[in-house]
Short mmCIF file of C-alpha atoms and ligand atoms in Angstrom, two decimals:
data_model
loop_
_atom_site.label_atom_id
_atom_site.label_comp_id
_atom_site.label_asym_id
_atom_site.label_seq_id
_atom_site.Cartn_x
_atom_site.Cartn_y
_atom_site.Cartn_z
CA MET A 1 20.62 26.66 8.77
CA ASN A 2 18.09 26.79 11.26
CA ASN A 3 14.69 26.24 10.33
CA PHE A 4 12.32 28.64 8.84
CA ILE A 5 8.83 29.07 7.08
CA PHE A 6 8.90 31.05 4.24
CA GLU A 7 6.04 32.80 2.72
CA ASN A 8 5.54 36.34 0.70
CA GLY A 9 2.45 37.35 0.00
CA THR A 10 3.18 39.81 -2.67
CA LYS A 11 2.55 39.61 -6.24
CA THR A 12 5.51 41.73 -7.91
CA TYR A 13 5.30 43.42 -10.71
CA PHE A 14 8.88 44.99 -11.94
CA GLY A 15 10.16 46.90 -14.62
CA LYS A 16 10.35 50.02 -16.57
CA GLY A 17 6.02 50.82 -17.81
CA CYS A 18 4.72 48.28 -15.25
CA VAL A 19 1.72 50.39 -14.12
CA ARG A 20 0.90 51.28 -17.44
CA GLU A 21 0.52 47.63 -18.50
CA TYR A 22 -0.74 46.24 -15.32
CA LEU A 23 -2.74 48.56 -12.72
CA THR A 24 -5.74 48.94 -15.06
CA CYS A 25 -6.32 45.11 -15.16
CA LEU A 26 -5.16 44.45 -10.84
CA SER A 27 -6.76 47.45 -9.59
CA ARG A 28 -10.52 46.40 -11.01
CA HIS A 29 -9.99 43.20 -9.19
CA TYR A 30 -10.79 44.31 -5.85
CA GLY A 31 -13.98 46.42 -6.39
CA GLN A 32 -15.19 49.85 -7.31
CA THR A 33 -13.68 52.28 -4.72
CA VAL A 34 -9.94 52.83 -4.23
CA MET A 35 -7.86 54.80 -2.21
CA LEU A 36 -5.12 56.65 -3.58
CA ALA A 37 -2.75 57.44 -1.26
CA TYR A 38 0.28 59.37 -1.39
CA GLY A 39 2.84 62.07 0.38
CA GLY A 40 3.55 65.60 -0.01
CA GLY A 41 2.67 65.68 -3.78
CA SER A 42 5.95 64.75 -5.71
CA ILE A 43 3.90 62.19 -7.16
CA LYS A 44 2.14 65.92 -8.79
CA ARG A 45 5.40 66.84 -9.81
CA ASN A 46 6.81 64.10 -11.57
CA GLY A 47 4.13 62.91 -13.66
CA VAL A 48 3.37 59.68 -11.58
CA TYR A 49 0.00 60.72 -10.45
CA ASP A 50 -0.80 61.70 -13.72
CA GLU A 51 -0.10 57.86 -14.89
CA VAL A 52 -2.01 56.32 -11.91
CA MET A 53 -4.92 58.32 -12.52
CA ALA A 54 -4.90 57.57 -16.13
CA CYS A 55 -5.26 53.73 -15.41
CA LEU A 56 -7.73 53.98 -12.76
CA GLN A 57 -9.87 56.03 -14.85
CA LYS A 58 -9.31 53.17 -17.57
CA ALA A 59 -10.46 50.90 -15.38
CA GLY A 60 -13.64 52.89 -14.25
CA GLN A 61 -12.89 53.32 -10.70
CA LYS A 62 -14.08 55.71 -8.30
CA VAL A 63 -11.38 57.46 -6.58
CA ILE A 64 -10.82 58.65 -3.42
CA GLU A 65 -8.01 61.12 -2.61
CA PHE A 66 -5.84 60.44 0.44
CA SER A 67 -2.94 63.07 0.62
CA GLY A 68 -0.23 64.41 3.13
CA ILE A 69 1.65 61.23 4.20
CA GLY A 70 4.86 63.02 5.47
CA ALA A 71 7.99 61.15 6.32
CA ASN A 72 8.02 59.11 9.72
CA PRO A 73 4.08 58.66 9.85
CA THR A 74 1.85 59.26 12.52
CA TYR A 75 -1.22 57.04 14.11
CA ALA A 76 -2.95 60.11 13.59
CA LYS A 77 -2.27 59.70 10.41
CA VAL A 78 -3.25 56.47 10.21
CA LEU A 79 -6.78 57.16 12.38
CA GLU A 80 -7.32 60.15 9.43
CA GLY A 81 -7.08 57.38 6.92
CA ALA A 82 -8.95 54.78 8.45
CA LYS A 83 -11.94 57.32 9.21
CA ALA A 84 -11.55 58.04 5.15
CA ALA A 85 -11.66 54.36 4.02
CA ARG A 86 -14.62 53.68 6.21
CA GLU A 87 -16.70 56.55 5.66
CA ASN A 88 -16.07 56.12 1.42
CA LYS A 89 -16.45 52.51 1.56
CA VAL A 90 -13.07 51.96 -0.18
CA ASP A 91 -12.15 48.35 -1.74
CA LEU A 92 -8.64 48.94 -2.24
CA ILE A 93 -5.91 51.12 -0.97
CA LEU A 94 -3.14 52.05 -3.38
CA GLY A 95 -0.66 53.65 -1.83
CA VAL A 96 1.90 55.43 -4.01
CA GLY A 97 5.09 56.60 -2.23
CA GLY A 98 7.74 55.30 -0.57
CA GLY A 99 8.40 53.52 3.17
CA SER A 100 6.15 55.89 4.59
CA VAL A 101 3.05 55.91 2.45
CA MET A 102 3.52 52.15 2.48
CA ASP A 103 3.71 51.82 6.36
CA CYS A 104 0.68 54.31 6.64
CA CYS A 105 -0.98 52.27 4.38
CA LYS A 106 -0.84 49.03 6.00
CA ALA A 107 -1.81 50.63 8.98
CA ILE A 108 -4.51 52.24 7.71
CA SER A 109 -5.76 48.73 6.20
CA MET A 110 -5.87 46.84 9.93
CA ALA A 111 -7.94 50.19 11.35
CA ALA A 112 -10.59 50.91 8.51
CA VAL A 113 -12.00 47.08 9.22
CA TYR A 114 -10.53 46.60 12.87
CA ASP A 115 -12.88 48.32 15.86
CA GLY A 116 -10.16 48.50 18.69
CA ASP A 117 -7.20 50.32 19.07
CA ILE A 118 -5.03 48.93 17.16
CA TRP A 119 -1.80 51.15 18.05
CA LYS A 120 -2.56 49.42 21.42
CA ASP A 121 -2.92 45.95 20.07
CA PHE A 122 -0.78 45.30 17.94
CA TRP A 123 2.07 48.07 17.85
CA ALA A 124 2.74 49.11 21.52
CA ARG A 125 2.95 44.66 21.46
CA PRO A 126 2.69 42.23 19.34
CA GLY A 127 -0.51 41.13 18.17
CA VAL A 128 -2.70 38.02 16.09
CA ILE A 129 -4.35 39.75 13.74
CA ASP A 130 -7.28 36.96 13.13
CA PHE A 131 -9.15 39.18 10.58
CA GLU A 132 -8.46 40.45 6.98
CA PRO A 133 -7.04 43.92 6.62
CA LEU A 134 -8.49 45.84 3.31
CA PRO A 135 -6.56 44.92 0.54
CA LEU A 136 -3.63 47.10 -0.40
CA GLY A 137 -1.48 47.64 -3.65
CA VAL A 138 1.76 49.73 -3.96
CA ILE A 139 3.38 51.77 -6.02
CA VAL A 140 7.45 52.56 -5.18
CA THR A 141 8.54 55.25 -5.90
CA VAL A 142 11.95 55.64 -3.81
CA ALA A 143 14.28 52.64 -3.19
CA GLY A 144 15.20 52.01 0.32
CA THR A 145 12.77 50.41 3.25
CA GLY A 146 11.45 47.61 1.12
CA SER A 147 8.18 48.09 2.55
CA GLU A 148 6.97 46.94 -0.87
CA MET A 149 7.49 42.80 -0.06
CA ASN A 150 7.09 42.46 3.40
CA GLY A 151 4.05 43.45 5.86
CA GLY A 152 6.31 45.93 8.27
CA ALA A 153 4.84 49.12 9.23
CA VAL A 154 6.93 51.83 11.23
CA ILE A 155 4.54 54.24 13.09
CA THR A 156 4.97 56.67 15.45
CA ASN A 157 2.54 57.69 18.11
CA GLU A 158 3.55 61.47 18.82
CA GLU A 159 1.80 61.42 22.25
CA LEU A 160 3.94 58.65 23.27
CA LYS A 161 6.74 59.84 21.68
CA ILE A 162 7.19 56.05 20.17
CA LYS A 163 8.45 54.96 16.67
CA THR A 164 7.12 51.20 16.53
CA GLY A 165 7.13 48.85 13.51
CA ARG A 166 6.18 45.56 13.33
CA ASP A 167 6.05 43.09 10.63
CA TYR A 168 2.57 41.27 10.09
CA PRO A 169 2.43 38.79 6.80
CA LYS A 170 -1.49 39.48 6.32
CA CYS A 171 -0.53 43.46 5.65
CA ASN A 172 1.72 42.45 2.76
CA ALA A 173 0.43 44.28 0.03
CA LYS A 174 -2.11 42.14 -2.68
CA PHE A 175 0.56 43.68 -5.33
CA ALA A 176 3.37 45.50 -5.88
CA LEU A 177 4.86 47.71 -9.06
CA MET A 178 8.33 48.72 -9.22
CA ASP A 179 9.66 51.19 -12.05
CA PRO A 180 12.55 52.21 -11.62
CA THR A 181 12.08 55.36 -13.62
CA TYR A 182 9.88 56.20 -11.06
CA THR A 183 12.98 57.21 -8.62
CA TYR A 184 14.37 58.94 -11.44
CA SER A 185 13.43 62.58 -9.91
CA VAL A 186 14.17 61.49 -6.03
CA PRO A 187 16.36 63.93 -4.70
CA LYS A 188 20.27 62.92 -4.32
CA GLU A 189 19.91 63.48 -0.38
CA GLN A 190 17.18 61.33 -0.50
CA MET A 191 18.51 58.70 -2.76
CA VAL A 192 20.90 58.31 -0.87
CA SER A 193 19.87 57.87 2.41
CA GLY A 194 16.89 54.80 1.03
CA GLY A 195 20.43 53.58 -0.56
CA PHE A 196 22.13 53.25 3.03
CA ASP A 197 18.60 52.16 4.46
CA ILE A 198 19.26 48.89 1.92
CA LEU A 199 22.74 48.71 3.15
CA SER A 200 21.62 48.95 6.63
CA HIS A 201 19.21 46.12 6.21
CA ILE A 202 21.39 44.01 5.19
CA MET A 203 24.09 44.26 7.31
CA GLU A 204 21.05 44.58 10.69
CA THR A 205 20.90 40.73 9.13
CA TYR A 206 24.09 39.70 8.71
CA PHE A 207 26.20 40.40 11.39
CA SER A 208 24.03 38.31 13.75
CA GLU A 209 24.27 33.84 13.82
CA PRO A 210 25.23 31.96 12.34
CA ASP A 211 28.75 32.49 11.28
CA GLU A 212 29.53 29.34 9.71
CA GLY A 213 29.07 29.59 5.85
CA ASN A 214 25.36 30.04 4.89
CA VAL A 215 22.79 31.09 2.29
CA SER A 216 21.94 34.38 3.78
CA ASP A 217 25.55 35.24 4.34
CA ASP A 218 26.11 34.54 1.16
CA ILE A 219 23.20 36.85 -0.62
CA SER A 220 23.71 39.10 1.99
CA GLU A 221 27.67 40.14 0.33
CA ALA A 222 26.20 40.36 -2.73
CA LEU A 223 23.49 42.59 -2.39
CA MET A 224 26.18 44.91 0.06
CA ARG A 225 28.42 44.97 -2.86
CA GLY A 226 25.90 46.05 -5.25
CA VAL A 227 24.24 48.40 -3.60
CA ILE A 228 27.81 50.03 -2.45
CA ARG A 229 28.51 49.72 -6.52
CA ASP A 230 24.86 50.98 -7.86
CA LEU A 231 24.62 53.88 -5.46
CA ARG A 232 28.02 55.29 -6.99
CA ALA A 233 26.80 54.48 -10.20
CA ALA A 234 23.16 56.14 -9.62
CA ILE A 235 25.23 59.50 -8.27
CA ARG A 236 27.52 59.82 -11.44
CA ASP A 237 24.12 60.09 -13.41
CA PRO A 238 20.95 60.10 -11.49
CA GLN A 239 18.72 58.43 -14.87
CA ASP A 240 21.11 55.38 -14.80
CA TYR A 241 18.47 52.11 -15.30
CA THR A 242 20.77 49.89 -14.73
CA ALA A 243 21.90 51.40 -11.10
CA ARG A 244 18.15 52.71 -10.28
CA SER A 245 16.53 49.25 -11.43
CA ASN A 246 19.24 47.29 -9.33
CA LEU A 247 18.66 49.47 -6.06
CA MET A 248 15.69 48.92 -6.48
CA TRP A 249 15.01 45.38 -6.21
CA GLU A 250 17.81 45.07 -4.02
CA SER A 251 15.95 46.97 -1.85
CA ALA A 252 12.79 44.56 -2.06
CA MET A 253 15.55 41.97 -1.74
CA ALA A 254 16.57 43.29 1.50
CA GLU A 255 13.71 43.07 3.30
CA ASN A 256 11.34 40.52 1.45
CA ARG A 257 12.55 38.11 4.67
CA ILE A 258 14.42 36.08 2.05
CA ILE A 259 18.10 37.07 3.60
CA LYS A 260 16.64 36.69 7.19
CA LEU A 261 15.90 33.14 6.76
CA GLY A 262 17.34 31.21 9.46
CA LYS A 263 19.03 34.20 10.73
CA ARG A 264 19.01 35.48 14.15
CA MET A 265 19.31 39.29 14.23
CA ASP A 266 18.78 41.93 16.72
CA PHE A 267 18.04 44.94 14.42
CA GLU A 268 19.28 47.20 16.90
CA CYS A 269 20.85 49.99 14.71
CA HIS A 270 17.11 50.47 13.74
CA GLN A 271 15.40 50.29 17.53
CA MET A 272 18.23 53.07 18.55
CA GLU A 273 17.48 55.25 15.03
CA HIS A 274 13.65 55.16 15.64
CA GLN A 275 13.59 56.46 18.71
CA LEU A 276 15.75 59.28 17.84
CA GLY A 277 13.37 59.72 14.75
CA ALA A 278 10.64 59.81 17.33
CA TYR A 279 12.08 62.57 19.31
CA THR A 280 13.12 64.68 16.47
CA ASN A 281 11.52 63.74 13.13
CA CYS A 282 15.25 62.94 11.54
CA ASN A 283 15.38 60.97 8.30
CA HIS A 284 15.72 57.47 8.77
CA GLY A 285 18.15 56.49 6.45
CA ALA A 286 20.49 60.16 7.45
CA GLY A 287 19.94 58.78 11.13
CA LEU A 288 21.34 54.93 10.35
CA ALA A 289 24.37 56.76 8.02
CA VAL A 290 25.12 58.68 11.66
CA LEU A 291 25.04 55.68 14.02
CA HIS A 292 26.32 52.60 12.22
CA PRO A 293 29.82 52.57 12.35
CA VAL A 294 30.10 54.36 15.32
CA TYR A 295 27.61 51.26 16.94
CA TYR A 296 30.01 48.53 15.13
CA ARG A 297 33.11 50.28 16.82
CA HIS A 298 31.35 49.24 20.23
CA ILE A 299 30.23 45.28 18.82
CA TYR A 300 32.87 44.37 16.51
CA LYS A 301 34.84 42.64 18.84
CA ASP A 302 32.09 40.14 19.35
CA GLY A 303 31.39 39.68 16.10
CA LEU A 304 35.10 39.25 15.17
CA ALA A 305 35.27 36.66 12.19
CA LYS A 306 31.88 38.17 10.25
CA PHE A 307 33.26 41.40 10.52
CA GLU A 308 36.81 39.95 9.16
CA ARG A 309 34.71 38.67 6.66
CA PHE A 310 32.81 41.72 5.76
CA ALA A 311 36.37 43.34 5.57
CA VAL A 312 37.38 41.07 2.75
CA ASN A 313 34.76 40.14 1.15
CA VAL A 314 32.18 43.52 0.79
CA TRP A 315 34.91 46.37 0.96
CA GLY A 316 37.50 44.15 -0.79
CA ILE A 317 40.49 44.81 2.08
CA SER A 318 43.75 42.29 1.99
CA PRO A 319 43.40 40.44 5.16
CA GLU A 320 47.64 39.93 4.93
CA GLY A 321 49.67 40.99 7.37
CA LYS A 322 46.69 42.09 9.88
CA SER A 323 45.28 40.94 12.85
CA SER A 324 42.13 39.88 13.03
CA GLU A 325 40.93 43.27 15.19
CA ALA A 326 43.21 45.00 12.98
CA LEU A 327 41.36 43.61 9.71
CA ALA A 328 37.83 43.81 11.12
CA ARG A 329 37.96 47.46 12.34
CA GLU A 330 39.19 48.47 8.86
CA GLY A 331 36.11 46.98 7.44
CA VAL A 332 34.30 49.58 9.35
CA GLU A 333 36.33 52.49 8.85
CA GLU A 334 35.49 51.52 5.30
CA LEU A 335 32.14 51.99 5.29
CA ALA A 336 32.19 55.02 7.76
CA LYS A 337 34.22 56.57 4.50
CA PHE A 338 31.67 55.50 1.89
CA ILE A 339 29.22 56.89 4.15
CA ARG A 340 31.12 60.85 3.82
CA GLU A 341 31.42 60.15 0.18
CA ILE A 342 28.05 59.71 -0.41
CA GLY A 343 27.54 62.94 1.39
CA LEU A 344 25.22 61.19 4.38
CA PRO A 345 25.90 63.26 7.80
CA ALA A 346 28.19 61.47 10.15
CA THR A 347 27.41 63.04 12.94
CA LEU A 348 24.18 63.99 15.27
CA ARG A 349 24.78 68.10 14.87
CA GLU A 350 25.48 67.05 11.21
CA LEU A 351 21.75 65.20 11.30
CA GLY A 352 20.04 68.08 12.71
CA VAL A 353 20.13 67.29 15.70
CA ASP A 354 20.70 70.47 18.38
CA GLU A 355 22.02 70.96 21.80
CA THR A 356 18.35 71.50 23.52
CA THR A 357 17.71 67.58 22.13
CA ASP A 358 17.37 64.90 25.26
CA LEU A 359 19.80 62.49 24.63
CA LYS A 360 19.62 60.55 27.69
CA ALA A 361 15.24 60.44 27.44
CA ILE A 362 16.19 58.67 23.64
CA ALA A 363 18.59 56.58 24.53
CA ASP A 364 16.46 55.52 27.87
CA SER A 365 13.11 54.83 25.56
CA CYS A 366 15.34 52.60 23.45
CA ASN A 367 13.71 48.56 22.43
CA LEU A 368 16.35 46.89 23.89
CA ALA A 369 16.99 43.57 21.40
CA SER A 370 18.51 40.32 21.91
CA GLY A 371 19.61 38.27 18.73
CA GLY A 372 22.66 40.27 17.86
CA TYR A 373 26.18 39.84 19.06
CA ARG A 374 25.36 41.59 22.13
CA LYS A 375 22.60 43.02 23.67
CA MET A 376 22.90 46.71 24.17
CA THR A 377 22.46 48.55 27.50
CA HIS A 378 20.72 51.73 28.12
CA GLU A 379 23.91 53.28 29.50
CA GLU A 380 25.78 52.17 26.48
CA ILE A 381 23.20 52.96 23.89
CA LEU A 382 23.66 56.85 25.71
CA LYS A 383 27.43 56.45 25.46
CA ILE A 384 26.85 55.96 21.30
CA PHE A 385 24.88 58.44 21.20
CA ARG A 386 27.35 60.98 22.60
CA GLU A 387 30.10 59.77 20.70
CA CYS A 388 27.92 60.25 17.63
CA TYR A 389 27.51 64.24 18.50
O1 NZQ B 401 6.34 63.16 0.40
P1 NZQ B 401 6.67 62.90 -1.33
O2 NZQ B 401 6.14 64.73 -1.63
O3 NZQ B 401 6.11 62.03 -2.05
O4 NZQ B 401 8.20 63.18 -1.02
C1 NZQ B 401 8.89 61.77 -0.38
C2 NZQ B 401 9.72 62.27 0.77
O5 NZQ B 401 10.06 63.97 1.04
C3 NZQ B 401 10.17 62.22 -1.26
N1 NZQ B 401 9.83 61.33 -2.59
C4 NZQ B 401 9.91 60.02 -2.85
N2 NZQ B 401 9.55 59.63 -4.03
C5 NZQ B 401 9.70 60.44 -4.70
C6 NZQ B 401 10.15 61.52 -3.51
N3 NZQ B 401 10.48 62.80 -4.49
C7 NZQ B 401 10.86 62.96 -5.48
N4 NZQ B 401 10.85 61.81 -6.69
C8 NZQ B 401 10.41 60.70 -6.23
N5 NZQ B 401 10.16 59.53 -6.85
O6 NZQ B 401 10.85 61.39 -0.74
C9 NZQ B 401 10.91 61.55 0.66
C10 NZQ B 401 10.95 59.99 1.68
O7 NZQ B 401 9.76 59.66 1.65
P2 NZQ B 401 9.74 58.51 2.45
O8 NZQ B 401 8.81 57.40 2.17
O9 NZQ B 401 9.43 59.12 3.94
O10 NZQ B 401 11.35 57.66 2.39
P3 NZQ B 401 11.26 56.46 2.81
O11 NZQ B 401 10.90 55.28 2.10
O12 NZQ B 401 12.90 56.18 3.18
O13 NZQ B 401 10.47 56.06 4.32
C11 NZQ B 401 11.44 55.80 5.49
C12 NZQ B 401 9.62 55.45 6.20
O14 NZQ B 401 10.07 54.40 6.50
C13 NZQ B 401 9.99 53.72 7.20
C14 NZQ B 401 11.21 54.66 8.18
O15 NZQ B 401 11.38 54.22 9.68
C15 NZQ B 401 10.45 55.68 8.13
O16 NZQ B 401 9.48 55.94 8.91
N6 NZQ B 401 10.82 52.10 7.25
C16 NZQ B 401 9.91 51.17 7.19
C17 NZQ B 401 10.35 49.61 6.87
C18 NZQ B 401 9.65 48.66 6.50
N7 NZQ B 401 7.78 48.83 6.17
O17 NZQ B 401 9.78 47.17 6.20
C19 NZQ B 401 11.44 49.29 7.53
C20 NZQ B 401 12.70 50.51 7.87
O18 NZQ B 401 13.83 50.31 8.17
C21 NZQ B 401 12.08 52.19 8.08
O19 NZQ B 401 11.86 52.10 9.40
ZN1 ZN B 402 15.45 50.63 7.84
#
């Protein structure tokens, strides 16, 4: 194993009924005024809003509502939230939703107390947070990003057309409440895209050195098999508690830093998808589904041993009589088949990217990270985009 330091600052409450049981007590701890932040209104339709409000009222909290956080949250929305938090002297931000709400709330928790420009100082480049962001609590309503147990916040600067994620441990939520029954109402399209995002986080970690046997890769293989099994089960029966609760925990496990310990990683597929999102506002998990197989067809020969392991240990493919290359490639094709099976898009066209989109500009704006099996070039990314079309 490579060296590492591990800490996770989020206290996690998991399971059916956990919001009812713990939120009243948790919210009291931080003061009188709570900013309840949420997205486009799904929480009002599925009863989550009423349950949360009842807990906050029981705690005697003054509630400031901040709604309308859209998918791929923007820096403008962060500034709007920070202004509201300052004006109302908010003691706790409570984000209720998916990755977009949680990420926006993390950035708001910083911008509400920081005098400078947080984009410039913390997103345009990595910065050092030498102040305490406003306390944040999150209630997860869809499995996918794993934002609930890390300090990661992916923000889009619309003016600059840049979507960037940073993971600052100080932005970890103080607490996360995860009730799997809250995800029953997630539409199938979003459920599978969130599920694929989980798989992507694990693959982006797994396909990097070290390659010799290590704890991270072992856990990752078990998690990948689990996501595949649980997604299939949740598609068959959206109210399958076992599947939904597994997916929720798999999502957190993929991104709570545990499987990343000792790994190198470049998350290059995410780098590509984020810029695709910055230009087209596409759905994150669906964008990843389009890119992954094509990207892996480009790099599998550079990480052949791991791609072979993936074929055998994740997809159950028999290695008998097959060359290393053939076996590795079969694993990638099995992944592509799975993407089709669960109904995700397989081309940029299906994702809604039309021919007027400037793929070269998007490719040129992608961050080229190192840490994976091969560092990309902008030319190769453009090739990948064109093959995805
Ligand atoms: O906005 P509402 O009305 O709530 O509807 C949402 C939204 O339309 C809906 N939804 C959520 N829970 C629901 C529900 N609908 C019915 N019932 C429920 N229980 O789902 C839609 C998508 O929500 P969103 O939060 O946008 O999805 P997701 O969780 O996939 O988050 C995507 C964002 O997270 C970033 C992505 O780039 C993207 O901006 N990521 C954050 C990461 C992190 N912080 O660690 C890592 C990821 O790689 C990712 O980049
Ligand atoms: Zn992701």
